[in-house]
Every structure is written in structure tokens, then in C-alpha cells.
Amino acid sequence: FVLALALAAPAVAFVGPAPAATPTAVKAVTDMEGITMPIGLFDPLGFSNGASTEALQWYREAEIKHGRVAMAAFVGFLINYQGITFPFDLTMGGDKFASLGTGNPLLAWDNVSDKGKWSILGFIGLLEVLGEAEKPHYMRGGKSGTHDLVWYFGSKYISGKSEEARLRSRTAEINNGRLAM
């Protein structure tokens, strides 16, 4: 054994130094959509440090989903605060959306029945399942946030745009979602 090590040691001397590991994760982070000035890459907690490409895709998908929910919640909050409600019935019994209350969105949420809250959460869960069932999956080469069934209106919105305009729209969505969060 010692003889084998002694004979192998000189051979190691002729091998050049190993190339430095390419920071593929750092490159993947800096190439992602949504990195805009004046902030640039915003990762105050360092989630991207040492993360794999798959983990970065998962973080991006979570950022897009949470941003979309936050934007919808913000708009809903403002609409309720202004006293605007849907004009149709909330229940089969004829109760209107206005019966939940306006001007105080948190009180309106408290006035939603438990069945209504479970219905909302169930619908969100359905969207989540449909998004995760997308093929190819966003962690295996698919594009994040593009499921046609779930985001039907979004894909129709950008379908006629150039690639540059699509990039601008996707970057605006990411940044507006960050602002809403």
C-alpha cells in the first residue's frame, strides 16, 4: 500500500491545478428575470448563497406565487376600503357581497362564513395542485408561472407581445409582487 502511494505521488505532480469551480448558482441568480436597478439582486437573507439551480427555481416560483397573491389581496383591500362590492349574490339565499361590510376589509373577512373561507382556501389549493402538475415542472426545465389552465388570462395578455415586451411584463410582475409583499 505504501509502495502504491509512493509511486502515485510523482504522477500527481504532473497534473495541473483543478479549475476553479464555476459559480453556476451565482450565475443562475444574476441571470434571473426581475433583477432591475436601482436595487439589483435583492436577497437580504442570503437564500441564494450555495443554493442549487433547482432550489433557485423553487424560490422564484414561490416569489411569483406569493407576489400574485399579495397583489390580488392589496387590490381587494383597496376596493373594499372604497366601498366597492360585487353586485351579485354571495350565497344561494340571496345575501349580497355588501352584507359582509365595506370600508373595513379585515372586518369583512371576519364576516365571511367558515364555509366561504374553506371554499377560498380550497380554490387556492386547486390552483396550487394544477400549477405543480405542469409538465415539464419548473424545477426540471419548465418555465415558472406559465400553466395555461391556471394563468389563462395572463398568457392571453402577453401572447401577442415581442420577447422583449414579454420580459418587461414578467419583470414588472415580479417587481410589483415584491412591492405588494
mmCIF file of N, CA and C in Angstrom, residues 84-174:
data_model
loop_
_atom_site.group_PDB
_atom_site.id
_atom_site.type_symbol
_atom_site.label_atom_id
_atom_site.label_comp_id
_atom_site.label_asym_id
_atom_site.label_seq_id
_atom_site.Cartn_x
_atom_site.Cartn_y
_atom_site.Cartn_z
ATOM 1 N N ILE A 84 -66.571 49.464 -2.612
ATOM 2 C CA ILE A 84 -66.996 48.804 -3.842
ATOM 3 C C ILE A 84 -67.183 47.313 -3.555
ATOM 4 N N THR A 85 -68.296 46.746 -4.007
ATOM 5 C CA THR A 85 -68.547 45.316 -3.836
ATOM 6 C C THR A 85 -69.053 44.734 -5.144
ATOM 7 N N PHE A 86 -69.018 43.410 -5.224
ATOM 8 C CA PHE A 86 -69.624 42.737 -6.372
ATOM 9 C C PHE A 86 -71.131 42.933 -6.292
ATOM 10 N N PRO A 87 -71.807 43.180 -7.412
ATOM 11 C CA PRO A 87 -73.241 43.459 -7.370
ATOM 12 C C PRO A 87 -74.122 42.214 -7.282
ATOM 13 N N PHE A 88 -73.562 41.024 -7.373
ATOM 14 C CA PHE A 88 -74.400 39.830 -7.398
ATOM 15 C C PHE A 88 -74.434 39.147 -6.039
ATOM 16 N N ASP A 89 -75.195 38.066 -5.980
ATOM 17 C CA ASP A 89 -75.404 37.364 -4.718
ATOM 18 C C ASP A 89 -74.148 36.631 -4.272
ATOM 19 N N LEU A 90 -73.950 36.657 -2.964
ATOM 20 C CA LEU A 90 -72.849 35.936 -2.347
ATOM 21 C C LEU A 90 -73.258 34.498 -2.042
ATOM 22 N N THR A 91 -74.489 34.321 -1.644
ATOM 23 C CA THR A 91 -74.988 32.988 -1.285
ATOM 24 C C THR A 91 -76.227 32.655 -2.109
ATOM 25 N N MET A 92 -76.608 31.396 -2.076
ATOM 26 C CA MET A 92 -77.827 30.963 -2.762
ATOM 27 C C MET A 92 -79.065 31.552 -2.091
ATOM 28 N N GLY A 93 -78.935 31.946 -0.835
ATOM 29 C CA GLY A 93 -80.057 32.533 -0.095
ATOM 30 C C GLY A 93 -80.342 33.976 -0.480
ATOM 31 N N GLY A 94 -79.484 34.567 -1.315
ATOM 32 C CA GLY A 94 -79.721 35.929 -1.771
ATOM 33 C C GLY A 94 -78.904 36.991 -1.055
ATOM 34 N N ASP A 95 -78.058 36.598 -0.102
ATOM 35 C CA ASP A 95 -77.198 37.589 0.562
ATOM 36 C C ASP A 95 -76.249 38.200 -0.459
ATOM 37 N N LYS A 96 -76.076 39.499 -0.377
ATOM 38 C CA LYS A 96 -75.196 40.214 -1.297
ATOM 39 C C LYS A 96 -73.788 40.311 -0.703
ATOM 40 N N PHE A 97 -72.800 40.576 -1.547
ATOM 41 C CA PHE A 97 -71.433 40.777 -1.072
ATOM 42 C C PHE A 97 -71.362 41.973 -0.126
ATOM 43 N N ALA A 98 -72.222 42.966 -0.349
ATOM 44 C CA ALA A 98 -72.232 44.153 0.502
ATOM 45 C C ALA A 98 -72.578 43.803 1.951
ATOM 46 N N SER A 99 -73.254 42.657 2.169
ATOM 47 C CA SER A 99 -73.631 42.267 3.528
ATOM 48 C C SER A 99 -72.408 41.921 4.386
ATOM 49 N N LEU A 100 -71.272 41.680 3.753
ATOM 50 C CA LEU A 100 -70.048 41.407 4.512
ATOM 51 C C LEU A 100 -69.492 42.672 5.149
ATOM 52 N N GLY A 101 -69.822 43.803 4.566
ATOM 53 C CA GLY A 101 -69.340 45.086 5.079
ATOM 54 C C GLY A 101 -68.323 45.688 4.140
ATOM 55 N N THR A 102 -68.301 46.994 4.123
ATOM 56 C CA THR A 102 -67.334 47.726 3.311
ATOM 57 C C THR A 102 -66.659 48.771 4.178
ATOM 58 N N GLY A 103 -65.543 49.238 3.719
ATOM 59 C CA GLY A 103 -64.807 50.256 4.458
ATOM 60 C C GLY A 103 -63.842 49.691 5.476
ATOM 61 N N ASN A 104 -63.984 48.436 5.830
ATOM 62 C CA ASN A 104 -63.087 47.778 6.774
ATOM 63 C C ASN A 104 -62.839 46.354 6.279
ATOM 64 N N PRO A 105 -61.825 46.166 5.421
ATOM 65 C CA PRO A 105 -61.601 44.850 4.807
ATOM 66 C C PRO A 105 -61.361 43.723 5.800
ATOM 67 N N LEU A 106 -60.718 43.999 6.905
ATOM 68 C CA LEU A 106 -60.463 42.940 7.885
ATOM 69 C C LEU A 106 -61.758 42.486 8.550
ATOM 70 N N LEU A 107 -62.668 43.430 8.803
ATOM 71 C CA LEU A 107 -63.961 43.069 9.356
ATOM 72 C C LEU A 107 -64.780 42.287 8.328
ATOM 73 N N ALA A 108 -64.670 42.661 7.056
ATOM 74 C CA ALA A 108 -65.380 41.926 6.005
ATOM 75 C C ALA A 108 -64.901 40.482 5.964
ATOM 76 N N TRP A 109 -63.592 40.246 6.110
ATOM 77 C CA TRP A 109 -63.080 38.875 6.138
ATOM 78 C C TRP A 109 -63.631 38.122 7.345
ATOM 79 N N ASP A 110 -63.722 38.783 8.481
ATOM 80 C CA ASP A 110 -64.280 38.141 9.667
ATOM 81 C C ASP A 110 -65.743 37.755 9.460
ATOM 82 N N ASN A 111 -66.445 38.508 8.616
ATOM 83 C CA ASN A 111 -67.860 38.230 8.363
ATOM 84 C C ASN A 111 -68.092 37.108 7.354
ATOM 85 N N VAL A 112 -67.050 36.668 6.665
ATOM 86 C CA VAL A 112 -67.182 35.542 5.738
ATOM 87 C C VAL A 112 -67.381 34.274 6.568
ATOM 88 N N SER A 113 -68.322 33.446 6.157
ATOM 89 C CA SER A 113 -68.592 32.208 6.897
ATOM 90 C C SER A 113 -67.395 31.261 6.809
ATOM 91 N N ASP A 114 -67.361 30.312 7.711
ATOM 92 C CA ASP A 114 -66.287 29.311 7.676
ATOM 93 C C ASP A 114 -66.318 28.527 6.372
ATOM 94 N N LYS A 115 -67.515 28.218 5.876
ATOM 95 C CA LYS A 115 -67.628 27.513 4.599
ATOM 96 C C LYS A 115 -67.043 28.351 3.466
ATOM 97 N N GLY A 116 -67.289 29.641 3.514
ATOM 98 C CA GLY A 116 -66.743 30.536 2.494
ATOM 99 C C GLY A 116 -65.227 30.593 2.543
ATOM 100 N N LYS A 117 -64.683 30.655 3.749
ATOM 101 C CA LYS A 117 -63.225 30.688 3.900
ATOM 102 C C LYS A 117 -62.604 29.382 3.404
ATOM 103 N N TRP A 118 -63.241 28.235 3.735
ATOM 104 C CA TRP A 118 -62.731 26.948 3.263
ATOM 105 C C TRP A 118 -62.841 26.831 1.742
ATOM 106 N N SER A 119 -63.880 27.422 1.175
ATOM 107 C CA SER A 119 -64.025 27.415 -0.288
ATOM 108 C C SER A 119 -62.895 28.189 -0.949
ATOM 109 N N ILE A 120 -62.565 29.333 -0.372
ATOM 110 C CA ILE A 120 -61.471 30.158 -0.916
ATOM 111 C C ILE A 120 -60.157 29.400 -0.816
ATOM 112 N N LEU A 121 -59.881 28.831 0.345
ATOM 113 C CA LEU A 121 -58.636 28.074 0.528
ATOM 114 C C LEU A 121 -58.593 26.840 -0.372
ATOM 115 N N GLY A 122 -59.736 26.192 -0.560
ATOM 116 C CA GLY A 122 -59.793 25.034 -1.454
ATOM 117 C C GLY A 122 -59.496 25.418 -2.895
ATOM 118 N N PHE A 123 -60.028 26.554 -3.341
ATOM 119 C CA PHE A 123 -59.761 27.020 -4.701
ATOM 120 C C PHE A 123 -58.281 27.342 -4.874
ATOM 121 N N ILE A 124 -57.689 27.983 -3.881
ATOM 122 C CA ILE A 124 -56.253 28.282 -3.945
ATOM 123 C C ILE A 124 -55.450 26.982 -3.985
ATOM 124 N N GLY A 125 -55.870 25.997 -3.190
ATOM 125 C CA GLY A 125 -55.202 24.690 -3.207
ATOM 126 C C GLY A 125 -55.306 24.020 -4.563
ATOM 127 N N LEU A 126 -56.468 24.134 -5.203
ATOM 128 C CA LEU A 126 -56.640 23.563 -6.541
ATOM 129 C C LEU A 126 -55.685 24.218 -7.540
ATOM 130 N N LEU A 127 -55.567 25.534 -7.478
ATOM 131 C CA LEU A 127 -54.627 26.228 -8.359
ATOM 132 C C LEU A 127 -53.193 25.770 -8.100
ATOM 133 N N GLU A 128 -52.865 25.557 -6.848
ATOM 134 C CA GLU A 128 -51.522 25.093 -6.483
ATOM 135 C C GLU A 128 -51.251 23.699 -7.053
ATOM 136 N N VAL A 129 -52.196 22.804 -6.918
ATOM 137 C CA VAL A 129 -52.034 21.437 -7.438
ATOM 138 C C VAL A 129 -51.888 21.470 -8.955
ATOM 139 N N LEU A 130 -52.723 22.249 -9.635
ATOM 140 C CA LEU A 130 -52.634 22.336 -11.097
ATOM 141 C C LEU A 130 -51.293 22.924 -11.537
ATOM 142 N N GLY A 131 -50.805 23.917 -10.812
ATOM 143 C CA GLY A 131 -49.512 24.513 -11.143
ATOM 144 C C GLY A 131 -48.355 23.556 -10.939
ATOM 145 N N GLU A 132 -48.427 22.752 -9.883
ATOM 146 C CA GLU A 132 -47.359 21.790 -9.607
ATOM 147 C C GLU A 132 -47.403 20.592 -10.548
ATOM 148 N N ALA A 133 -48.560 20.325 -11.153
ATOM 149 C CA ALA A 133 -48.693 19.195 -12.079
ATOM 150 C C ALA A 133 -48.216 19.549 -13.480
ATOM 151 N N GLU A 134 -47.824 20.776 -13.684
ATOM 152 C CA GLU A 134 -47.371 21.240 -15.001
ATOM 153 C C GLU A 134 -46.166 20.440 -15.476
ATOM 154 N N LYS A 135 -46.168 20.094 -16.748
ATOM 155 C CA LYS A 135 -45.062 19.350 -17.359
ATOM 156 C C LYS A 135 -44.471 20.167 -18.489
ATOM 157 N N PRO A 136 -43.175 20.365 -18.596
ATOM 158 C CA PRO A 136 -42.180 19.989 -17.600
ATOM 159 C C PRO A 136 -42.278 20.893 -16.376
ATOM 160 N N HIS A 137 -41.969 20.324 -15.233
ATOM 161 C CA HIS A 137 -42.036 21.042 -13.968
ATOM 162 C C HIS A 137 -41.018 22.184 -13.983
ATOM 163 N N TYR A 138 -41.336 23.274 -13.288
ATOM 164 C CA TYR A 138 -40.445 24.435 -13.284
ATOM 165 C C TYR A 138 -39.075 24.126 -12.685
ATOM 166 N N MET A 139 -38.953 23.078 -11.869
ATOM 167 C CA MET A 139 -37.651 22.710 -11.322
ATOM 168 C C MET A 139 -36.886 21.767 -12.237
ATOM 169 N N ARG A 140 -37.511 21.369 -13.358
ATOM 170 C CA ARG A 140 -36.865 20.457 -14.300
ATOM 171 C C ARG A 140 -36.917 21.010 -15.720
ATOM 172 N N GLY A 141 -36.716 22.310 -15.829
ATOM 173 C CA GLY A 141 -36.606 22.919 -17.148
ATOM 174 C C GLY A 141 -37.836 23.646 -17.645
ATOM 175 N N GLY A 142 -38.960 23.519 -16.963
ATOM 176 C CA GLY A 142 -40.165 24.236 -17.366
ATOM 177 C C GLY A 142 -40.080 25.709 -16.975
ATOM 178 N N LYS A 143 -40.938 26.506 -17.543
ATOM 179 C CA LYS A 143 -40.951 27.943 -17.242
ATOM 180 C C LYS A 143 -41.855 28.203 -16.048
ATOM 181 N N SER A 144 -41.371 28.911 -15.090
ATOM 182 C CA SER A 144 -42.115 29.189 -13.872
ATOM 183 C C SER A 144 -43.320 30.083 -14.139
ATOM 184 N N GLY A 145 -44.452 29.720 -13.537
ATOM 185 C CA GLY A 145 -45.639 30.556 -13.592
ATOM 186 C C GLY A 145 -46.319 30.633 -14.938
ATOM 187 N N THR A 146 -46.296 29.561 -15.730
ATOM 188 C CA THR A 146 -46.852 29.645 -17.081
ATOM 189 C C THR A 146 -47.969 28.657 -17.354
ATOM 190 N N HIS A 147 -48.483 27.983 -16.363
ATOM 191 C CA HIS A 147 -49.501 26.967 -16.602
ATOM 192 C C HIS A 147 -50.716 27.593 -17.279
ATOM 193 N N ASP A 148 -51.058 27.111 -18.474
ATOM 194 C CA ASP A 148 -52.131 27.726 -19.269
ATOM 195 C C ASP A 148 -53.491 27.640 -18.593
ATOM 196 N N LEU A 149 -53.783 26.532 -17.919
ATOM 197 C CA LEU A 149 -55.080 26.398 -17.283
ATOM 198 C C LEU A 149 -55.207 27.352 -16.098
ATOM 199 N N VAL A 150 -54.157 27.447 -15.302
ATOM 200 C CA VAL A 150 -54.198 28.275 -14.103
ATOM 201 C C VAL A 150 -54.105 29.761 -14.447
ATOM 202 N N TRP A 151 -53.194 30.105 -15.327
ATOM 203 C CA TRP A 151 -52.939 31.528 -15.624
ATOM 204 C C TRP A 151 -53.430 31.879 -17.023
ATOM 205 N N TYR A 152 -54.618 31.432 -17.374
ATOM 206 C CA TYR A 152 -55.184 31.608 -18.714
ATOM 207 C C TYR A 152 -55.161 33.066 -19.158
ATOM 208 N N PHE A 153 -55.606 33.951 -18.303
ATOM 209 C CA PHE A 153 -55.702 35.352 -18.705
ATOM 210 C C PHE A 153 -54.325 35.991 -18.853
ATOM 211 N N GLY A 154 -53.375 35.585 -18.033
ATOM 212 C CA GLY A 154 -52.023 36.130 -18.147
ATOM 213 C C GLY A 154 -51.360 35.759 -19.455
ATOM 214 N N SER A 155 -51.538 34.494 -19.878
ATOM 215 C CA SER A 155 -50.915 34.080 -21.138
ATOM 216 C C SER A 155 -51.594 34.766 -22.317
ATOM 217 N N LYS A 156 -52.887 35.030 -22.207
ATOM 218 C CA LYS A 156 -53.577 35.755 -23.279
ATOM 219 C C LYS A 156 -53.101 37.208 -23.333
ATOM 220 N N TYR A 157 -52.748 37.754 -22.176
ATOM 221 C CA TYR A 157 -52.292 39.137 -22.108
ATOM 222 C C TYR A 157 -50.969 39.328 -22.836
ATOM 223 N N ILE A 158 -50.057 38.360 -22.714
ATOM 224 C CA ILE A 158 -48.730 38.541 -23.311
ATOM 225 C C ILE A 158 -48.543 37.784 -24.619
ATOM 226 N N SER A 159 -49.589 37.107 -25.128
ATOM 227 C CA SER A 159 -49.419 36.240 -26.294
ATOM 228 C C SER A 159 -49.005 36.997 -27.551
ATOM 229 N N GLY A 160 -49.433 38.218 -27.747
ATOM 230 C CA GLY A 160 -49.105 38.941 -28.970
ATOM 231 C C GLY A 160 -47.887 39.835 -28.848
ATOM 232 N N LYS A 161 -47.194 39.777 -27.727
ATOM 233 C CA LYS A 161 -46.068 40.670 -27.493
ATOM 234 C C LYS A 161 -44.754 40.075 -27.988
ATOM 235 N N SER A 162 -43.809 40.964 -28.254
ATOM 236 C CA SER A 162 -42.468 40.524 -28.627
ATOM 237 C C SER A 162 -41.778 39.946 -27.387
ATOM 238 N N GLU A 163 -40.672 39.255 -27.594
ATOM 239 C CA GLU A 163 -39.946 38.659 -26.463
ATOM 240 C C GLU A 163 -39.466 39.743 -25.499
ATOM 241 N N GLU A 164 -39.046 40.878 -26.028
ATOM 242 C CA GLU A 164 -38.592 41.979 -25.165
ATOM 243 C C GLU A 164 -39.753 42.523 -24.328
ATOM 244 N N ALA A 165 -40.924 42.654 -24.948
ATOM 245 C CA ALA A 165 -42.099 43.143 -24.210
ATOM 246 C C ALA A 165 -42.545 42.122 -23.171
ATOM 247 N N ARG A 166 -42.434 40.829 -23.488
ATOM 248 C CA ARG A 166 -42.782 39.786 -22.515
ATOM 249 C C ARG A 166 -41.845 39.856 -21.309
ATOM 250 N N LEU A 167 -40.557 40.008 -21.578
ATOM 251 C CA LEU A 167 -39.586 40.114 -20.498
ATOM 252 C C LEU A 167 -39.910 41.320 -19.620
ATOM 253 N N ARG A 168 -40.244 42.438 -20.233
ATOM 254 C CA ARG A 168 -40.589 43.646 -19.485
ATOM 255 C C ARG A 168 -41.840 43.395 -18.630
ATOM 256 N N SER A 169 -42.845 42.704 -19.184
ATOM 257 C CA SER A 169 -44.070 42.402 -18.431
ATOM 258 C C SER A 169 -43.799 41.451 -17.269
ATOM 259 N N ARG A 170 -42.989 40.412 -17.514
ATOM 260 C CA ARG A 170 -42.678 39.463 -16.440
ATOM 261 C C ARG A 170 -41.867 40.139 -15.335
ATOM 262 N N THR A 171 -40.919 40.997 -15.719
ATOM 263 C CA THR A 171 -40.115 41.708 -14.732
ATOM 264 C C THR A 171 -40.988 42.668 -13.934
ATOM 265 N N ALA A 172 -41.925 43.343 -14.606
ATOM 266 C CA ALA A 172 -42.844 44.242 -13.897
ATOM 267 C C ALA A 172 -43.703 43.456 -12.909
ATOM 268 N N GLU A 173 -44.165 42.261 -13.318
ATOM 269 C CA GLU A 173 -44.977 41.445 -12.417
ATOM 270 C C GLU A 173 -44.183 41.054 -11.177
ATOM 271 N N ILE A 174 -42.946 40.633 -11.369
ATOM 272 C CA ILE A 174 -42.110 40.225 -10.237
ATOM 273 C C ILE A 174 -41.875 41.403 -9.302
#
